[in-house]
């Protein structure tokens, strides 16, 4: 390489090093200023404290209020059936008539026996009076008087026994008319006219079911019941001052809501060892016979109310690995702060929060996955958007 070429090469290298030094200086100067992350746009709702009613949905089945199997109480041949299957019958209404001939004869015989014993008693009473007078004049012995007194006492006992036999015969005669013990809807008849029935038979002639009112048995977790009772005792849940708890039904087969409100009647005192649940029983009016025994239903049981609670959209609530719940709130400087919350239950698309929030808090709903505590945000109110959407509908 010539001297002239070498000098030219050295000059170019020096110029390149100068440019590199200037770039590093500019980079160093620029790195001295901290870059702020861009603010994320998030949608929020403003919370307002309110009194929220609590309810729990539980599976259940309908149970007949009363059910009576009709059985004969005397032996005999069924002479007639006096009802139409599947219709409503009233208490005391005749359902079957058993042949009465034998029982009419027994009544006549019992009446005759009572009359005979009364006549014997009358004779014994007159003898006792006569001997009483004779003893006073010593015309008869004391032993004869004592026998007369005993005969009269025996006659009274025989009259009482004859009267009891007559009452029994009359009762058996009444039993030949088989009547409805309760009011309700009667099912199919299991016997026809001409069938022989006995007082000790196991098979029922028919079954009457009372449908109005009707019971609904539901199950609730035993632990949840204890939590509710503890919350009531501490005053966190209110609304049971009157002692009555409303229950509403949804019929599984149709998905429709039942038109009448029931009342919770009682809860079992034991927990099922297999399922860990407690049975609750509610009673419902059923004037139209809509509910039939054995139907599957879902019961919504009122569980009191929580004052100063908040309805928080479910998609704004997050959970940690330990299960604790928290939300992101927007501070006054439009940065994110995390708040732990206590959830009572869900209602539609919201959680009922009883602790951890304050009236007027702005809770992030949309974009929560792109932010974290301390992150700057551009808040966009979803309250106005929801109001405009509701007005448009």
XYZ file of C-alpha atoms in Angstrom:
393
model
C 0.000 0.000 0.000
C 1.316 3.443 -0.877
C 1.797 6.127 1.719
C -0.954 8.191 0.168
C -3.475 5.322 0.295
C -2.535 4.493 3.902
C -3.140 8.065 4.987
C -6.523 8.050 3.349
C -7.493 4.823 5.197
C -6.436 6.189 8.571
C -8.529 9.309 8.017
C -11.659 7.326 7.237
C -11.192 5.169 10.354
C -10.826 8.202 12.582
C -13.970 9.729 11.136
C -15.915 6.480 11.832
C -14.736 6.406 15.448
C -15.856 10.005 15.895
C -19.335 9.210 14.643
C -19.586 6.186 16.940
C -18.575 8.262 19.938
C -21.226 10.862 19.169
C -23.931 8.125 18.916
C -23.004 6.668 22.289
C -23.105 10.107 23.891
C -26.557 10.778 22.460
C -27.736 7.385 23.666
C -26.388 7.994 27.148
C -28.045 11.373 27.346
C -31.396 9.966 26.175
C -31.270 7.084 28.693
C -31.015 9.473 31.584
C -34.726 10.396 31.227
C -37.225 7.668 32.559
C -39.779 6.681 29.946
C -43.400 6.662 31.309
C -45.586 3.775 30.084
C -48.572 4.919 28.089
C -51.900 5.135 29.949
C -54.292 2.239 29.244
C -57.889 3.032 28.496
C -60.216 1.135 30.879
C -63.951 1.174 31.369
C -65.197 1.687 34.923
C -68.410 1.835 36.930
C -69.054 4.019 39.945
C -70.339 2.079 42.928
C -73.203 3.180 45.124
C -73.942 1.650 48.506
C -77.404 0.089 48.789
C -79.431 -2.450 50.719
C -79.296 -5.729 48.817
C -81.646 -8.634 49.436
C -79.986 -12.037 49.529
C -81.480 -15.259 48.219
C -80.275 -18.782 47.672
C -81.392 -21.111 44.886
C -81.799 -24.728 45.919
C -83.094 -27.872 44.204
C -86.253 -29.440 45.568
C -89.311 -31.593 44.998
C -92.976 -31.136 45.720
C -94.594 -33.267 48.420
C -98.300 -33.785 49.091
C -99.622 -31.795 52.034
C -101.726 -34.799 53.073
C -102.143 -38.268 51.650
C -104.617 -40.885 52.867
C -104.983 -44.498 51.745
C -108.595 -45.675 51.853
C -109.005 -49.080 53.509
C -112.126 -50.926 54.727
C -112.703 -51.327 58.459
C -115.235 -54.180 58.157
C -115.523 -57.284 56.013
C -118.004 -57.599 53.172
C -118.866 -57.331 49.514
C -118.553 -53.882 47.887
C -122.042 -52.939 46.773
C -121.331 -49.614 45.038
C -118.665 -47.004 44.293
C -119.813 -43.420 44.715
C -117.041 -41.292 43.153
C -115.398 -40.546 39.820
C -111.717 -41.315 39.628
C -109.430 -38.300 39.464
C -111.975 -35.827 40.855
C -111.979 -33.741 44.015
C -113.727 -35.262 47.020
C -114.684 -33.655 50.310
C -113.957 -34.989 53.781
C -116.879 -37.167 54.907
C -118.066 -37.917 51.368
C -119.103 -41.530 50.806
C -116.732 -43.402 48.497
C -117.803 -47.061 48.762
C -120.773 -48.919 50.247
C -120.241 -52.401 51.671
C -123.201 -54.778 51.936
C -125.014 -53.857 55.173
C -127.364 -56.831 55.660
C -125.222 -58.661 58.217
C -124.472 -55.487 60.164
C -128.130 -54.409 60.243
C -128.963 -57.807 61.751
C -126.211 -57.395 64.353
C -127.645 -54.019 65.335
C -131.130 -55.555 65.740
C -129.722 -58.376 67.850
C -127.785 -55.939 70.050
C -130.891 -53.797 70.559
C -132.900 -56.860 71.564
C -130.223 -57.961 74.023
C -130.140 -54.500 75.557
C -133.902 -54.554 75.979
C -133.734 -57.997 77.680
C -131.039 -56.869 80.090
C -132.963 -53.716 80.941
C -136.009 -55.832 81.765
C -133.889 -58.076 83.990
C -132.462 -54.996 85.685
C -135.935 -53.620 86.293
C -137.013 -56.910 87.927
C -133.877 -56.999 90.073
C -134.435 -53.408 91.191
C -137.995 -54.132 92.258
C -136.856 -57.247 94.179
C -134.221 -55.219 95.979
C -136.847 -52.634 97.049
C -139.223 -55.365 98.245
C -136.562 -57.157 100.284
C -135.470 -53.857 101.743
C -138.998 -53.392 103.227
C -139.180 -57.013 104.404
C -135.863 -56.795 106.211
C -137.097 -53.799 108.189
C -140.037 -55.888 109.518
C -137.793 -58.975 109.866
C -140.006 -60.827 107.373
C -137.002 -61.741 105.276
C -133.432 -62.588 106.080
C -130.530 -60.251 105.609
C -128.992 -62.779 103.215
C -131.985 -62.542 100.899
C -131.683 -58.761 100.877
C -127.966 -58.983 100.070
C -128.714 -61.331 97.173
C -131.287 -58.885 95.827
C -128.770 -56.027 95.987
C -126.188 -58.165 94.148
C -128.714 -59.143 91.464
C -129.479 -55.474 90.824
C -125.772 -54.595 90.540
C -125.237 -57.502 88.142
C -128.202 -56.339 86.086
C -126.683 -52.849 85.743
C -123.404 -54.353 84.518
C -125.207 -56.539 81.982
C -127.135 -53.507 80.696
C -123.877 -51.589 80.272
C -122.328 -54.512 78.369
C -125.389 -54.809 76.139
C -125.278 -51.076 75.444
C -121.576 -51.341 74.474
C -122.378 -54.245 72.124
C -125.083 -52.137 70.496
C -122.662 -49.217 70.076
C -120.126 -51.554 68.439
C -122.756 -52.963 66.088
C -123.810 -49.450 65.092
C -120.173 -48.441 64.494
C -119.629 -51.458 62.266
C -122.783 -50.531 60.399
C -121.413 -47.011 59.858
C -118.133 -48.504 58.615
C -119.989 -50.160 55.757
C -120.108 -46.674 54.280
C -116.456 -45.930 53.452
C -115.998 -42.143 53.531
C -113.156 -39.777 52.631
C -111.049 -38.902 55.707
C -109.638 -35.757 54.056
C -110.488 -33.429 51.195
C -108.410 -33.764 48.056
C -108.073 -35.401 44.674
C -108.776 -39.114 44.603
C -106.847 -41.465 42.365
C -107.911 -44.640 40.622
C -110.034 -47.244 42.359
C -108.235 -50.550 42.901
C -111.440 -52.562 43.359
C -114.826 -52.717 41.653
C -118.343 -53.491 42.776
C -118.733 -57.115 43.840
C -115.211 -57.397 45.264
C -114.710 -58.899 48.710
C -112.849 -56.630 51.121
C -111.604 -57.338 54.630
C -110.773 -55.116 57.574
C -107.199 -56.431 57.777
C -106.256 -56.178 54.096
C -103.008 -54.446 53.156
C -104.103 -53.121 49.759
C -105.767 -49.711 49.731
C -109.045 -49.246 47.877
C -107.924 -45.801 46.623
C -105.687 -42.895 47.647
C -106.667 -39.281 48.316
C -104.037 -36.560 47.943
C -104.493 -33.022 49.254
C -102.801 -30.620 46.818
C -103.778 -27.239 48.250
C -101.638 -26.239 50.007
C -98.591 -28.292 48.991
C -95.149 -28.840 50.503
C -91.832 -28.217 48.749
C -88.764 -29.910 50.238
C -85.415 -28.331 49.316
C -81.851 -29.057 50.393
C -79.142 -26.654 51.478
C -75.531 -27.264 52.440
C -75.224 -27.544 56.203
C -72.178 -25.254 56.270
C -74.003 -22.537 54.357
C -76.891 -22.693 56.806
C -74.468 -22.172 59.697
C -72.886 -19.188 57.916
C -76.305 -17.579 57.442
C -77.243 -18.130 61.083
C -73.913 -16.645 62.214
C -74.414 -13.608 59.955
C -77.921 -13.108 61.368
C -76.627 -13.409 64.935
C -73.905 -10.829 64.341
C -76.292 -8.439 62.579
C -74.457 -8.530 59.247
C -77.591 -9.951 57.608
C -80.949 -8.488 58.566
C -84.553 -8.993 57.544
C -85.824 -11.839 59.735
C -87.552 -9.765 62.400
C -91.040 -10.993 61.444
C -89.977 -14.645 61.562
C -91.331 -15.415 58.078
C -89.071 -16.289 55.140
C -90.432 -16.046 51.603
C -89.736 -18.761 49.048
C -90.236 -18.529 45.272
C -90.321 -21.404 42.818
C -89.184 -22.131 39.293
C -90.636 -25.286 37.723
C -87.869 -27.337 36.094
C -90.043 -28.910 33.401
C -91.206 -25.567 32.005
C -88.586 -23.129 33.280
C -91.397 -20.789 34.276
C -91.775 -19.073 37.620
C -94.605 -20.283 39.850
C -97.171 -17.576 40.458
C -97.524 -17.913 44.245
C -95.056 -17.138 47.030
C -94.553 -19.726 49.767
C -93.321 -19.566 53.332
C -90.470 -21.519 54.856
C -91.982 -23.766 57.511
C -89.075 -25.541 59.192
C -85.624 -27.056 58.725
C -84.408 -30.468 59.797
C -82.342 -30.669 62.964
C -79.855 -33.143 61.479
C -77.413 -33.028 58.569
C -77.452 -35.831 56.009
C -74.278 -37.836 56.591
C -73.892 -38.725 52.916
C -74.539 -35.373 51.235
C -73.845 -32.928 54.070
C -77.113 -31.116 53.397
C -80.074 -30.046 55.508
C -83.686 -30.451 54.363
C -85.871 -27.340 54.419
C -89.646 -27.490 53.973
C -91.794 -24.686 52.549
C -95.562 -24.573 52.127
C -97.164 -23.061 49.009
C -100.746 -22.265 48.051
C -101.807 -24.409 45.096
C -105.386 -23.386 44.269
C -105.182 -24.371 40.591
C -103.449 -27.690 41.190
C -100.460 -26.618 39.073
C -97.990 -28.341 41.382
C -98.255 -32.110 41.638
C -96.398 -34.302 44.135
C -92.998 -35.449 42.898
C -92.269 -32.518 40.559
C -88.692 -31.172 40.424
C -88.426 -27.455 41.203
C -85.825 -24.836 42.050
C -86.583 -22.762 45.105
C -85.262 -19.267 45.700
C -85.198 -18.784 49.479
C -84.904 -15.293 50.938
C -81.837 -15.093 53.168
C -82.248 -11.604 54.577
C -80.603 -8.400 53.396
C -77.205 -6.716 53.635
C -77.092 -2.980 54.240
C -74.391 -0.768 52.693
C -73.540 -3.430 50.143
C -72.417 -3.060 46.522
C -73.373 -4.830 43.311
C -70.066 -5.303 41.476
C -69.908 -6.657 37.900
C -68.571 -10.196 37.991
C -65.989 -9.633 35.263
C -64.292 -6.967 37.380
C -63.585 -9.356 40.278
C -60.383 -11.414 40.229
C -59.095 -14.086 42.567
C -55.689 -15.024 43.886
C -54.459 -18.618 44.101
C -55.697 -18.824 47.701
C -59.219 -17.917 46.563
C -59.336 -14.395 48.017
C -61.150 -11.875 45.825
C -59.988 -8.402 44.812
C -60.825 -5.623 42.357
C -58.927 -2.797 40.705
C -60.102 0.649 41.764
C -59.137 3.876 40.023
C -57.601 6.443 42.374
C -58.048 10.203 42.057
C -54.759 10.475 40.123
C -56.059 7.874 37.620
C -53.767 5.111 38.807
C -54.791 1.602 39.770
C -55.069 0.409 43.377
C -56.000 -3.134 44.439
C -58.797 -3.658 46.988
C -59.673 -6.921 48.733
C -63.416 -7.575 48.872
C -65.807 -9.863 50.769
C -68.374 -11.543 48.519
C -71.720 -12.719 49.879
C -73.234 -14.289 46.757
C -73.903 -13.733 43.066
C -76.995 -12.081 41.617
C -77.362 -12.407 37.856
C -74.149 -10.874 36.408
C -72.996 -9.163 39.629
C -71.387 -10.080 42.934
C -72.880 -8.828 46.198
C -69.912 -7.311 48.066
C -70.378 -6.544 51.746
C -66.897 -5.302 52.709
C -63.764 -3.787 51.160
C -65.334 -0.999 49.075
C -66.585 2.527 49.674
C -69.404 4.560 48.243
C -68.261 6.307 45.071
C -65.387 3.942 44.260
C -64.547 3.686 40.557
C -64.058 0.030 39.721
C -62.291 -1.053 36.540
C -64.444 -3.429 34.488
C -63.063 -3.480 30.927
C -59.326 -3.867 30.318
C -58.472 -5.259 33.774
C -56.130 -7.868 32.263
C -53.873 -5.146 30.829
C -53.319 -3.185 34.044
C -51.895 -3.664 37.500
C -51.459 -1.756 40.785
C -49.891 1.663 40.197
C -50.500 1.616 36.425
C -51.774 4.879 34.902
C -55.085 4.577 33.092
C -57.451 6.622 31.015
C -60.816 5.970 32.668
C -63.948 5.784 30.545
C -67.245 5.708 32.416
C -69.483 2.784 31.529
C -72.383 4.223 33.528
C -73.153 6.771 30.784
C -72.846 4.127 28.064
C -75.183 1.771 29.916
C -77.697 4.565 30.478
C -77.653 5.501 26.778
C -78.075 1.851 25.775
C -81.019 1.444 28.142
C -82.625 4.631 26.802
C -82.194 3.428 23.227
C -83.952 0.160 24.032
